[in-house]
Short mmCIF file of C-alpha atoms in Angstrom, two decimals:
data_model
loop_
_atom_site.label_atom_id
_atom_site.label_comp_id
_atom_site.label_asym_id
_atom_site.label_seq_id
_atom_site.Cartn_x
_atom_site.Cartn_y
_atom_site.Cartn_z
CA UNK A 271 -6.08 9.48 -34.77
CA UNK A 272 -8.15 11.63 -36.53
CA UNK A 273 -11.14 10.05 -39.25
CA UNK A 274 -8.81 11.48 -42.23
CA UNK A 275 -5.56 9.70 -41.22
CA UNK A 276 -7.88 6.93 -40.50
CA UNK A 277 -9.27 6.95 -44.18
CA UNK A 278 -5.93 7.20 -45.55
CA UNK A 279 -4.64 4.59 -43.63
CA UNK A 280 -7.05 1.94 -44.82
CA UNK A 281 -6.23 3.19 -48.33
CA UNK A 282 -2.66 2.08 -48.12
CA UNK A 283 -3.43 -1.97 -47.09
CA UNK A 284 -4.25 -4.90 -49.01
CA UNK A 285 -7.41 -6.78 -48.63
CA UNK A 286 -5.85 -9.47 -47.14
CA UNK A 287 -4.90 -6.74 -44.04
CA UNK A 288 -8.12 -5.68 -44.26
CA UNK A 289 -9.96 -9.25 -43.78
CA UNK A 290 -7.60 -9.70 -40.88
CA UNK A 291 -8.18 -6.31 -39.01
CA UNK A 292 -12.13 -7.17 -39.19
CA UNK A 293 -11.53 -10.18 -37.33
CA UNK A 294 -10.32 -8.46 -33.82
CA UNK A 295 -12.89 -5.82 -32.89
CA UNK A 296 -12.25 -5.41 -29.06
CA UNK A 297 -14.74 -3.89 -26.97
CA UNK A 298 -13.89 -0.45 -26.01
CA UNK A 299 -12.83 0.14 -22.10
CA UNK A 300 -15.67 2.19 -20.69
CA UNK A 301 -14.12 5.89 -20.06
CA UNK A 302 -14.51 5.59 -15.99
CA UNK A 303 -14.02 7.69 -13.59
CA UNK A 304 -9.82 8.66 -13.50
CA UNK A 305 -9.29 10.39 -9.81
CA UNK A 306 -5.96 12.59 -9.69
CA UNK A 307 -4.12 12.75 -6.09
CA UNK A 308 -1.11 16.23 -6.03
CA UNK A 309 -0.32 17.55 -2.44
CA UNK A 310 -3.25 15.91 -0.26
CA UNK A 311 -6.16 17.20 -2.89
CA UNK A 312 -8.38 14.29 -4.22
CA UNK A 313 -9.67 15.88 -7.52
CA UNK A 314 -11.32 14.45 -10.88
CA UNK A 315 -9.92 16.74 -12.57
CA UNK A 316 -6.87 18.51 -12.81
CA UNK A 317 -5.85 20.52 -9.68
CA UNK A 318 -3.93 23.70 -9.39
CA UNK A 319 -0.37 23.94 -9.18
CA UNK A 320 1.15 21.55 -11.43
CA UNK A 321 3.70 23.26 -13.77
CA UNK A 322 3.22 23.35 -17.61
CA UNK A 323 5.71 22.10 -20.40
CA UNK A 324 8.46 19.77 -19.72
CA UNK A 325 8.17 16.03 -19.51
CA UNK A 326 5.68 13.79 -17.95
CA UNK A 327 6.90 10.51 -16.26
CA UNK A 328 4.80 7.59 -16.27
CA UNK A 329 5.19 4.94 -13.98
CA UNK A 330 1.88 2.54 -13.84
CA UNK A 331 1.02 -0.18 -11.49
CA UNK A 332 -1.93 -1.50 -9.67
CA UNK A 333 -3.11 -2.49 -6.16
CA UNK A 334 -2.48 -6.49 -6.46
CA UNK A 335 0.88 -6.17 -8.61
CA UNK A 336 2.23 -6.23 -5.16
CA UNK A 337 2.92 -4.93 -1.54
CA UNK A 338 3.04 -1.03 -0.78
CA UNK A 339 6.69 -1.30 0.58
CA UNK A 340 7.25 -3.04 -3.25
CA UNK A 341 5.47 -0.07 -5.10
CA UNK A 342 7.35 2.56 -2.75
CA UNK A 343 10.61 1.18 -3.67
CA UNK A 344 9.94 0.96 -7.37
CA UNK A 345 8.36 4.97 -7.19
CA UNK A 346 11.79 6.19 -4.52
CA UNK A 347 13.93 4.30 -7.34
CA UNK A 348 12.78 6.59 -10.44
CA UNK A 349 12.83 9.50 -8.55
CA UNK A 350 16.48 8.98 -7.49
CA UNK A 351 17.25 8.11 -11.06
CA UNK A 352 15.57 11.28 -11.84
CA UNK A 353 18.35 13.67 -9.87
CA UNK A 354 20.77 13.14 -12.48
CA UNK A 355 18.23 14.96 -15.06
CA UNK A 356 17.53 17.39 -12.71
CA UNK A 357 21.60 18.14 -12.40
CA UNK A 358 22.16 17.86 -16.59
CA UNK A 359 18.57 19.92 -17.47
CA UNK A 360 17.72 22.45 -14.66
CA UNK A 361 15.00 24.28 -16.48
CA UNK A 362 13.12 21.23 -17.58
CA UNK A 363 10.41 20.88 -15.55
CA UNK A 364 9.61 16.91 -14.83
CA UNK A 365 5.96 15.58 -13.38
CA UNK A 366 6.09 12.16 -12.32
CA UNK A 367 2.60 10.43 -12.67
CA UNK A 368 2.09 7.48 -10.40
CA UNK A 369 -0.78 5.64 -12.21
CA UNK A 370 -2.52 3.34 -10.21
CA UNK A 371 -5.58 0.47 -11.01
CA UNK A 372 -7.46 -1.62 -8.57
CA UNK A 373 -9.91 -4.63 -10.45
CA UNK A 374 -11.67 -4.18 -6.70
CA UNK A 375 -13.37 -0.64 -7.77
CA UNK A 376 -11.16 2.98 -7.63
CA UNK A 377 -11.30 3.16 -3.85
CA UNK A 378 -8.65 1.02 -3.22
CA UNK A 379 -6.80 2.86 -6.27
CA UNK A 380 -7.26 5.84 -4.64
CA UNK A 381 -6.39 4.52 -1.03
CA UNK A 382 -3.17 2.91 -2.33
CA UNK A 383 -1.97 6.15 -3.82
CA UNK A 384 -2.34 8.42 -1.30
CA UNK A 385 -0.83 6.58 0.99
CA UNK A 386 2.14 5.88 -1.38
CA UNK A 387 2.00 9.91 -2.04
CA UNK A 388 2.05 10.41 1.63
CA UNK A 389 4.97 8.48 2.87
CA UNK A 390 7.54 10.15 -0.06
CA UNK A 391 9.79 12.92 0.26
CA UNK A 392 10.19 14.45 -3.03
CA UNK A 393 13.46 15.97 -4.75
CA UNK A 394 13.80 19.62 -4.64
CA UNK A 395 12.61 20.11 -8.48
CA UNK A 396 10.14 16.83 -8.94
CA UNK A 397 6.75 17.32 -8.49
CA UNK A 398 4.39 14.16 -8.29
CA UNK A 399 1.10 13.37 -8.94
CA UNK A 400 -0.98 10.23 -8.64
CA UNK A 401 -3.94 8.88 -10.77
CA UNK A 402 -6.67 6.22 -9.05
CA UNK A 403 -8.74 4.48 -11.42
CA UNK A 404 -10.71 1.31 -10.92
CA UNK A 405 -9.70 -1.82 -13.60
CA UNK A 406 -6.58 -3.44 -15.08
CA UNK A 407 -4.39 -2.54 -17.78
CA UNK A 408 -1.54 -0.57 -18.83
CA UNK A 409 -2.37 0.95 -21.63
CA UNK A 410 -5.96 2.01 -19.78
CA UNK A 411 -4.00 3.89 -16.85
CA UNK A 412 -1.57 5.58 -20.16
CA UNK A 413 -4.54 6.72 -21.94
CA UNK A 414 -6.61 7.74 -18.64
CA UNK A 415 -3.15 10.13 -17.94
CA UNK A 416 -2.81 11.11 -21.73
CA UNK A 417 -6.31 12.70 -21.15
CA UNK A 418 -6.09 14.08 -17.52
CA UNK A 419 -3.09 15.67 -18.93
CA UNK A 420 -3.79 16.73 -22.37
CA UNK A 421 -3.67 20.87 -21.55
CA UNK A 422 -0.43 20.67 -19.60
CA UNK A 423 1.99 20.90 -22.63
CA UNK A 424 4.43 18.09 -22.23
CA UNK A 425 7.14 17.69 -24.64
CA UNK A 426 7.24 14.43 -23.78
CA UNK A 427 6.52 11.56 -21.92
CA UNK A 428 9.18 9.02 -20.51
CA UNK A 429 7.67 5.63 -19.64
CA UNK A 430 8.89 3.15 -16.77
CA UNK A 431 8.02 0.22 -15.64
CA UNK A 432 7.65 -0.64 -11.88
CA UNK A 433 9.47 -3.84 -12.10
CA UNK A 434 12.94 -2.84 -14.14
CA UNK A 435 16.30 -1.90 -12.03
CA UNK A 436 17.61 1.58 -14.31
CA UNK A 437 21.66 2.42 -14.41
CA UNK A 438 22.66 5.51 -12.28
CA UNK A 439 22.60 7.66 -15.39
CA UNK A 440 19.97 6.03 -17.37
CA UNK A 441 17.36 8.31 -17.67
CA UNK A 442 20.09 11.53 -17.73
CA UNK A 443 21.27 9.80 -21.21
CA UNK A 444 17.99 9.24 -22.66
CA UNK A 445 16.33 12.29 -22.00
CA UNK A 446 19.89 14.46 -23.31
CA UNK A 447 19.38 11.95 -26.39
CA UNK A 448 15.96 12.89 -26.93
CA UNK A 449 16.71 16.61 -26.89
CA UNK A 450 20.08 16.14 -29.18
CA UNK A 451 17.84 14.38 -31.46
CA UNK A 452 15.35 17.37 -31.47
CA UNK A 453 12.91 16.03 -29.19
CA UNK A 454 10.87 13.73 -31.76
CA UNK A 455 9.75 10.77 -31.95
CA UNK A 456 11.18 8.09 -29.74
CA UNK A 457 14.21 6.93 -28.02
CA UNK A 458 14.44 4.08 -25.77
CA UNK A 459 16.87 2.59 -23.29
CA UNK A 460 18.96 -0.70 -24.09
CA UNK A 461 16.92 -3.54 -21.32
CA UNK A 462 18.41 -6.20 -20.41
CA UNK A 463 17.35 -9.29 -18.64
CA UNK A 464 18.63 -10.05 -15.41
CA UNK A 465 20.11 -13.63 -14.54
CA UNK A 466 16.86 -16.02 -14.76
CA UNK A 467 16.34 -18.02 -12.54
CA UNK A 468 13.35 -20.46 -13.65
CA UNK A 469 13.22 -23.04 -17.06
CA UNK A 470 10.65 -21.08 -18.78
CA UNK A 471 13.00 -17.92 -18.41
CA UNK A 472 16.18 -19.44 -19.03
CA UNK A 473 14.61 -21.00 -22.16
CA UNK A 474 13.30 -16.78 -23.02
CA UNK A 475 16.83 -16.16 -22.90
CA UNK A 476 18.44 -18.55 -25.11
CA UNK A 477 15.66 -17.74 -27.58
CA UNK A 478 16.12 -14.18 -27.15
CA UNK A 479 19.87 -14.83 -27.81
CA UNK A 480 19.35 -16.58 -31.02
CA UNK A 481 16.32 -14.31 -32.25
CA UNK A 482 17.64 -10.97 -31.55
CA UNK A 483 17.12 -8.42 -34.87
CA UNK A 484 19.83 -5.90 -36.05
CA UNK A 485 17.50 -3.24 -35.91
CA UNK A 486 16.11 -2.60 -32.58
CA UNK A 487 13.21 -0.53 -31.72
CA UNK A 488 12.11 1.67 -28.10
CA UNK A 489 10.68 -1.09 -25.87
CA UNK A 490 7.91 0.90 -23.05
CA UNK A 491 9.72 -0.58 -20.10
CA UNK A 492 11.76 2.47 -20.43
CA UNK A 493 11.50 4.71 -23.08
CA UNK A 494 11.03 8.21 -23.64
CA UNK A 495 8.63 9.55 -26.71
CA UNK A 496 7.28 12.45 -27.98
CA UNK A 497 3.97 13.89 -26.94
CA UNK A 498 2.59 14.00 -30.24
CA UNK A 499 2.79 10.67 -31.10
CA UNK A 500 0.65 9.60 -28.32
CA UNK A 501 -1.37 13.02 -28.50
CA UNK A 502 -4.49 11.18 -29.03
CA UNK A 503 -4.22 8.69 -26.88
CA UNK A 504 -3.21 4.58 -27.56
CA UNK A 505 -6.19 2.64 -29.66
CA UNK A 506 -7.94 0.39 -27.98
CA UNK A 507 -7.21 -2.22 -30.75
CA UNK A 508 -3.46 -2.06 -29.67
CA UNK A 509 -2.41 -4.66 -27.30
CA UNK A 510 1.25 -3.38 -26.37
CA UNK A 511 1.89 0.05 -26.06
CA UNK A 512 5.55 -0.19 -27.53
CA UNK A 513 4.21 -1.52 -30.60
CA UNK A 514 1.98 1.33 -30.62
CA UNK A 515 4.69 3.90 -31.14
CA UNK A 516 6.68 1.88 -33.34
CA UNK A 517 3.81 1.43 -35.76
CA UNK A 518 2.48 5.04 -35.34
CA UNK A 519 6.78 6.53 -36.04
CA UNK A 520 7.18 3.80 -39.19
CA UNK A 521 4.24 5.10 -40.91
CA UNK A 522 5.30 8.78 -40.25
CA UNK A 523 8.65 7.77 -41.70
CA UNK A 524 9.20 9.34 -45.46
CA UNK A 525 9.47 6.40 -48.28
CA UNK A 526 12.45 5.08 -48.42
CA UNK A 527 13.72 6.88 -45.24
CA UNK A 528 14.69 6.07 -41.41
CA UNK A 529 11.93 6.10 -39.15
CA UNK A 530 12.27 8.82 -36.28
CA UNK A 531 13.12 5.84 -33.23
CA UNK A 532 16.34 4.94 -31.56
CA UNK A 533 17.56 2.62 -28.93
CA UNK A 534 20.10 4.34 -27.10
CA UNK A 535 22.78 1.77 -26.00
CA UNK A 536 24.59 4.07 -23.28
CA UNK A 537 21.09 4.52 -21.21
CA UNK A 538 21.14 0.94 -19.56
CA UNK A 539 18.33 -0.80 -17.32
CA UNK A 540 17.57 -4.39 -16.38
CA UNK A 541 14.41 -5.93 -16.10
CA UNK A 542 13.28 -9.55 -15.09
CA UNK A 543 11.84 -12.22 -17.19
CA UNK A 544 8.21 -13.76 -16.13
CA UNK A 545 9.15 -17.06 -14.11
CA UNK A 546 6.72 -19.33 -14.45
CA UNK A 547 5.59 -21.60 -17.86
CA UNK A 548 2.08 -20.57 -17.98
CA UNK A 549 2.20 -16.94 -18.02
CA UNK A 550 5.27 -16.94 -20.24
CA UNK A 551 3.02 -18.94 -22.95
CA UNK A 552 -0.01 -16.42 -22.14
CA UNK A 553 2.23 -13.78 -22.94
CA UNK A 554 3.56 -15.12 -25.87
CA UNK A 555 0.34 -15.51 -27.27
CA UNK A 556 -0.82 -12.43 -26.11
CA UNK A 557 2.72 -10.83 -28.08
CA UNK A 558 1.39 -13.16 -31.21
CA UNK A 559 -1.75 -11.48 -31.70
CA UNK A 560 -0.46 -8.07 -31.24
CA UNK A 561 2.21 -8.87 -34.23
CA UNK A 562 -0.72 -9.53 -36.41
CA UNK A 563 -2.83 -6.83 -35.73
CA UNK A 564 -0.57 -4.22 -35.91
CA UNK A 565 0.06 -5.50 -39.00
CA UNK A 566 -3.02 -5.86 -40.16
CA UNK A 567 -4.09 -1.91 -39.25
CA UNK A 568 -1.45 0.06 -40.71
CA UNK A 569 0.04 0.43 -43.71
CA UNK A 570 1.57 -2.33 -45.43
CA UNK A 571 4.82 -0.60 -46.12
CA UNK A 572 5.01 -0.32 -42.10
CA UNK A 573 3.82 -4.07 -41.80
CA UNK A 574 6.51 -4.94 -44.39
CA UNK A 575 9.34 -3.23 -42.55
CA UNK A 576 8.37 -4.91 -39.37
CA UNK A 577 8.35 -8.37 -41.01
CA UNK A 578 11.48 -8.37 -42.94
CA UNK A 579 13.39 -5.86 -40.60
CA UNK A 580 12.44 -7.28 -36.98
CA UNK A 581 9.94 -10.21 -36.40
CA UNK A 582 10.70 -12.58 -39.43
CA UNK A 583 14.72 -11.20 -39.71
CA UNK A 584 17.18 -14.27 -40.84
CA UNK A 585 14.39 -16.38 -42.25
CA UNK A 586 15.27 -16.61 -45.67
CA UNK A 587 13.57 -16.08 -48.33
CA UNK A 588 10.70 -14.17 -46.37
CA UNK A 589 13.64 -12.02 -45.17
CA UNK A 590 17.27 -11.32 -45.48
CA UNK A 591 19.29 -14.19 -44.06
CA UNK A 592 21.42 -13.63 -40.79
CA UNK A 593 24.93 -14.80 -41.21
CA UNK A 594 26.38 -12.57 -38.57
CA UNK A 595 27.17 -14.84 -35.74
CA UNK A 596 27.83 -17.64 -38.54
CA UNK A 597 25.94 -20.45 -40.52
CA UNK A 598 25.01 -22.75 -37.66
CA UNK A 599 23.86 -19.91 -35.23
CA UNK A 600 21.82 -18.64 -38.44
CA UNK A 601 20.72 -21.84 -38.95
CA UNK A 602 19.14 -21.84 -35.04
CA UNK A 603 17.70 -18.39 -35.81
CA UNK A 604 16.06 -20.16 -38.92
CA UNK A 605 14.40 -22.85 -37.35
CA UNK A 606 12.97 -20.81 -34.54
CA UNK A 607 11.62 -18.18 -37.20
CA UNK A 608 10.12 -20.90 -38.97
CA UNK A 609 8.14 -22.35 -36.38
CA UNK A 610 7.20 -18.32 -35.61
CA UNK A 611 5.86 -17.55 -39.22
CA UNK A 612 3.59 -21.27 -38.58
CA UNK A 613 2.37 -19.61 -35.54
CA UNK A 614 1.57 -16.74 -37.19
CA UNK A 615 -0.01 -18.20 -39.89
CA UNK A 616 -2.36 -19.81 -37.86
CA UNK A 617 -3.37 -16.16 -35.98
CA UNK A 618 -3.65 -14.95 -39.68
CA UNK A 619 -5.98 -17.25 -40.65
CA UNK A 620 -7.65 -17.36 -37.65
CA UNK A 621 -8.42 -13.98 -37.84
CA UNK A 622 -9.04 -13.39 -41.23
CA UNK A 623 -11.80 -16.12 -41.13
CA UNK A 624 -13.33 -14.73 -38.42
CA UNK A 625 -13.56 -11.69 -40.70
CA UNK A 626 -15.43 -13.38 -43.29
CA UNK A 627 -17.51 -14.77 -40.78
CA UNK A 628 -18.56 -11.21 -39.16
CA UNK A 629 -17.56 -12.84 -35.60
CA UNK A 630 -14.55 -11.01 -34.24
CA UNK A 631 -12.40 -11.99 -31.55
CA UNK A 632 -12.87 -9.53 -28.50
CA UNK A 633 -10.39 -10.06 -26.52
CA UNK A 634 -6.72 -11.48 -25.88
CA UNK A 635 -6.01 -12.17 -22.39
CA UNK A 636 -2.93 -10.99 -20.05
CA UNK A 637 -3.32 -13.82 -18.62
CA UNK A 638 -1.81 -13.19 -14.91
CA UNK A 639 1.76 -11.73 -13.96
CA UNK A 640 3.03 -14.37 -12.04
CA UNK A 641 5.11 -13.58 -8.66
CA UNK A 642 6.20 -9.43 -8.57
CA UNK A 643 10.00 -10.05 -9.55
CA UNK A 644 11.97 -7.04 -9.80
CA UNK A 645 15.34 -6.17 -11.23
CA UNK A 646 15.96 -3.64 -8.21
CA UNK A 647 18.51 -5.19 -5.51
CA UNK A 648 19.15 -4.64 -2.22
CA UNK A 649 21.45 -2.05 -3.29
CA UNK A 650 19.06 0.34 -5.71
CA UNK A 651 15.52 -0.60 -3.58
CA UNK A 652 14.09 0.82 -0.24
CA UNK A 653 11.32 1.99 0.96
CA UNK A 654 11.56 6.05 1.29
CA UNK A 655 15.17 6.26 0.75
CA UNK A 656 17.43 5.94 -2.12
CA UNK A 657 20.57 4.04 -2.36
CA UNK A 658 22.80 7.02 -0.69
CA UNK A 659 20.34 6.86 2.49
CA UNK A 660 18.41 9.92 1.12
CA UNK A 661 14.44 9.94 2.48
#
């Protein structure tokens, strides 16, 4: 984001936006060394023969998320989801970008992904590149890419996570979406959670059931958006990378007019909820905070949308009421709003005195993953192969 946009960006909120942005300063990620793996070369910077234009696949992960025959599968599975673009969009050239972190220094990074890199037989028309980089955090390993990358000309970039389980022709429909729709903004896949199998996550569920807005926007577990929007990287003050976009595309959007974002309900993909209690209520939190300062940092017609249109939808007055499933279901999607907006109030205030007070929160932890669970079944997963036997 450039000073200018900056500028005018502050311009368009109201002081109380203001007070709350100045109480979450994070400290910015040092810029470390980012190590890129393509064909057996170890480089720092970007070696010779990758292709120019196209789109850039993202899949990030990190040493401890969990066991190289884990990772493998979850890196075979995008690449045989890729085939079907291949088939529908010969001329697009696609570069697949295994990211990978390591909190135990970049060696391990860079051990992890060449050996991943070295065990995979790629597609006739894939290439694939890895990036090593010591640390943890997702939206570290995007921006580290986003700059390794920044002179290769992608179109766009289509995010996946390593733990979701995508339909046969998932990514074929999103990216022929993207391009139908001119190949702006964003377009995301329609997720959806896989049988739970733990309290907390069953409880996600019903919540989820009761909670979920008419108007849905690209979630990063698989979406694909354009390169401009992330041009200059993800701000260090953002805490989801999803939100990120959907901020950065509603203050693009003209007053009074759509912003450029779809969910694209024919490109299907499952993903699993945390399992345990704790991390569930660290995320939560962690979700919380990055409500609030999104909020807080753009402009407050974007922050108004958001409330009214997704986070605060069917509690009435604050926003329009949600009859659509009935009175007592709305009623449900009432309460649990309510409690929502308290929770929010109290990260408001929180904040906002901690603005007055010129003593900024920091941080806001991940918290930890819990077990690796993945949507991918016996069926979709394997180590080297795809689901036809292919290696």
């Amino acid at each position: 984001m450039t000073s200018e946009a900056g500028t005018a960006r502050r311009d368009r909120r109201t002081t109380l936006q203001r007070l709350v942005a100045r109480g979450y300063e994070p400290a910015r990620p040092p810029a470390g060394a980012v190590t890129v793996v393509h064909r057996g070369t170890v480089t720092t910077g970007v070696p010779d023969g990758l292709p120019h234009g196209g789109l850039g696949v993202l899949l990030p992960t990190y040493v401890n998320r969990c066991g190289p025959e884990e990772q493998a599968a979850a890196v075979w599975h995008v690449l045989d989801r890729l085939a079907p673009v291949r088939a529908a969009h010969p001329a697009l050239p696609l570069t697949v970008w295994i990211g990978m972190q390591s909190e135990d220094g970049d060696a391990r990074a860079i051990e992890r992904v060449t050996t991943l890199l070295g065990h995979l037989r790629v597609p006739a028309g894939l290439t694939v590149a890895g990036v090593a980089l010591a640390g943890r955090g997702k939206l570290i390993t995007t921006n580290a890419v986003l700059r390794v990358t920044a002179g290769l000309g992608y179109i766009g970039w289509l995010w996946v996570d390593d733990d979701v389980e995508l339909a046969p022709d998932c990514l074929e429909r999103l990216v022929t979406r993207f391009f139908e729709r001119g190949g702006t903004g964003a377009v995301g896949a329609s997720e959806v959670a896989q049988v739970s199998t733990t309290p907390s996550a069953r409880v996600m569920d019903n919540v989820s059931a009761h909670t979920a807005p008419p108007y849905e926007y690209p979630a990063a577990g698989c979406m694909l958006v354009a390169a401009d929007v992330v041009a200059g990287g993800i701000s260090p003050r953002c805490l989801t990378d999803d939100g990120f976009v959907l901020f950065e595309l509603l203050e693009r959007a003209p007053d009074g007019g759509p912003a450029d974002f779809e969910v694209f309900g024919e490109a299907r993909c499952g993903f699993c909820r945390i399992g345990r209690a704790g991390d569930t209520l660290i995320r939560l939190r962690r979700s919380m905070y990055s409500h609030v300062v999104l909020m807080a940092d753009y402009p407050v017609r974007a922050a108004h949308w958001y409330a009214t249109r997704c986070l605060f939808y069917g509690l009435w007055p604050v926003a329009p009421w949600d009859g659509r499933r009935g009175i007592a279901r709305g009623l449900i999607r009432w309460l649990i709003k309510a409690l929502y907006l308290a929770w929010f109030c109290v990260v408001v205030a929180s904040l906002a005195f901690r603005g007055l007070a010129g003593r900024p929160r920091r941080s806001v932890s991940w918290g930890t993953d819990g077990d690796f669970r993945t949507a991918l079944d016996g069926t979709t997963a394997g180590t080297g192969g795809g689901a036809d036997g292919r290696s």
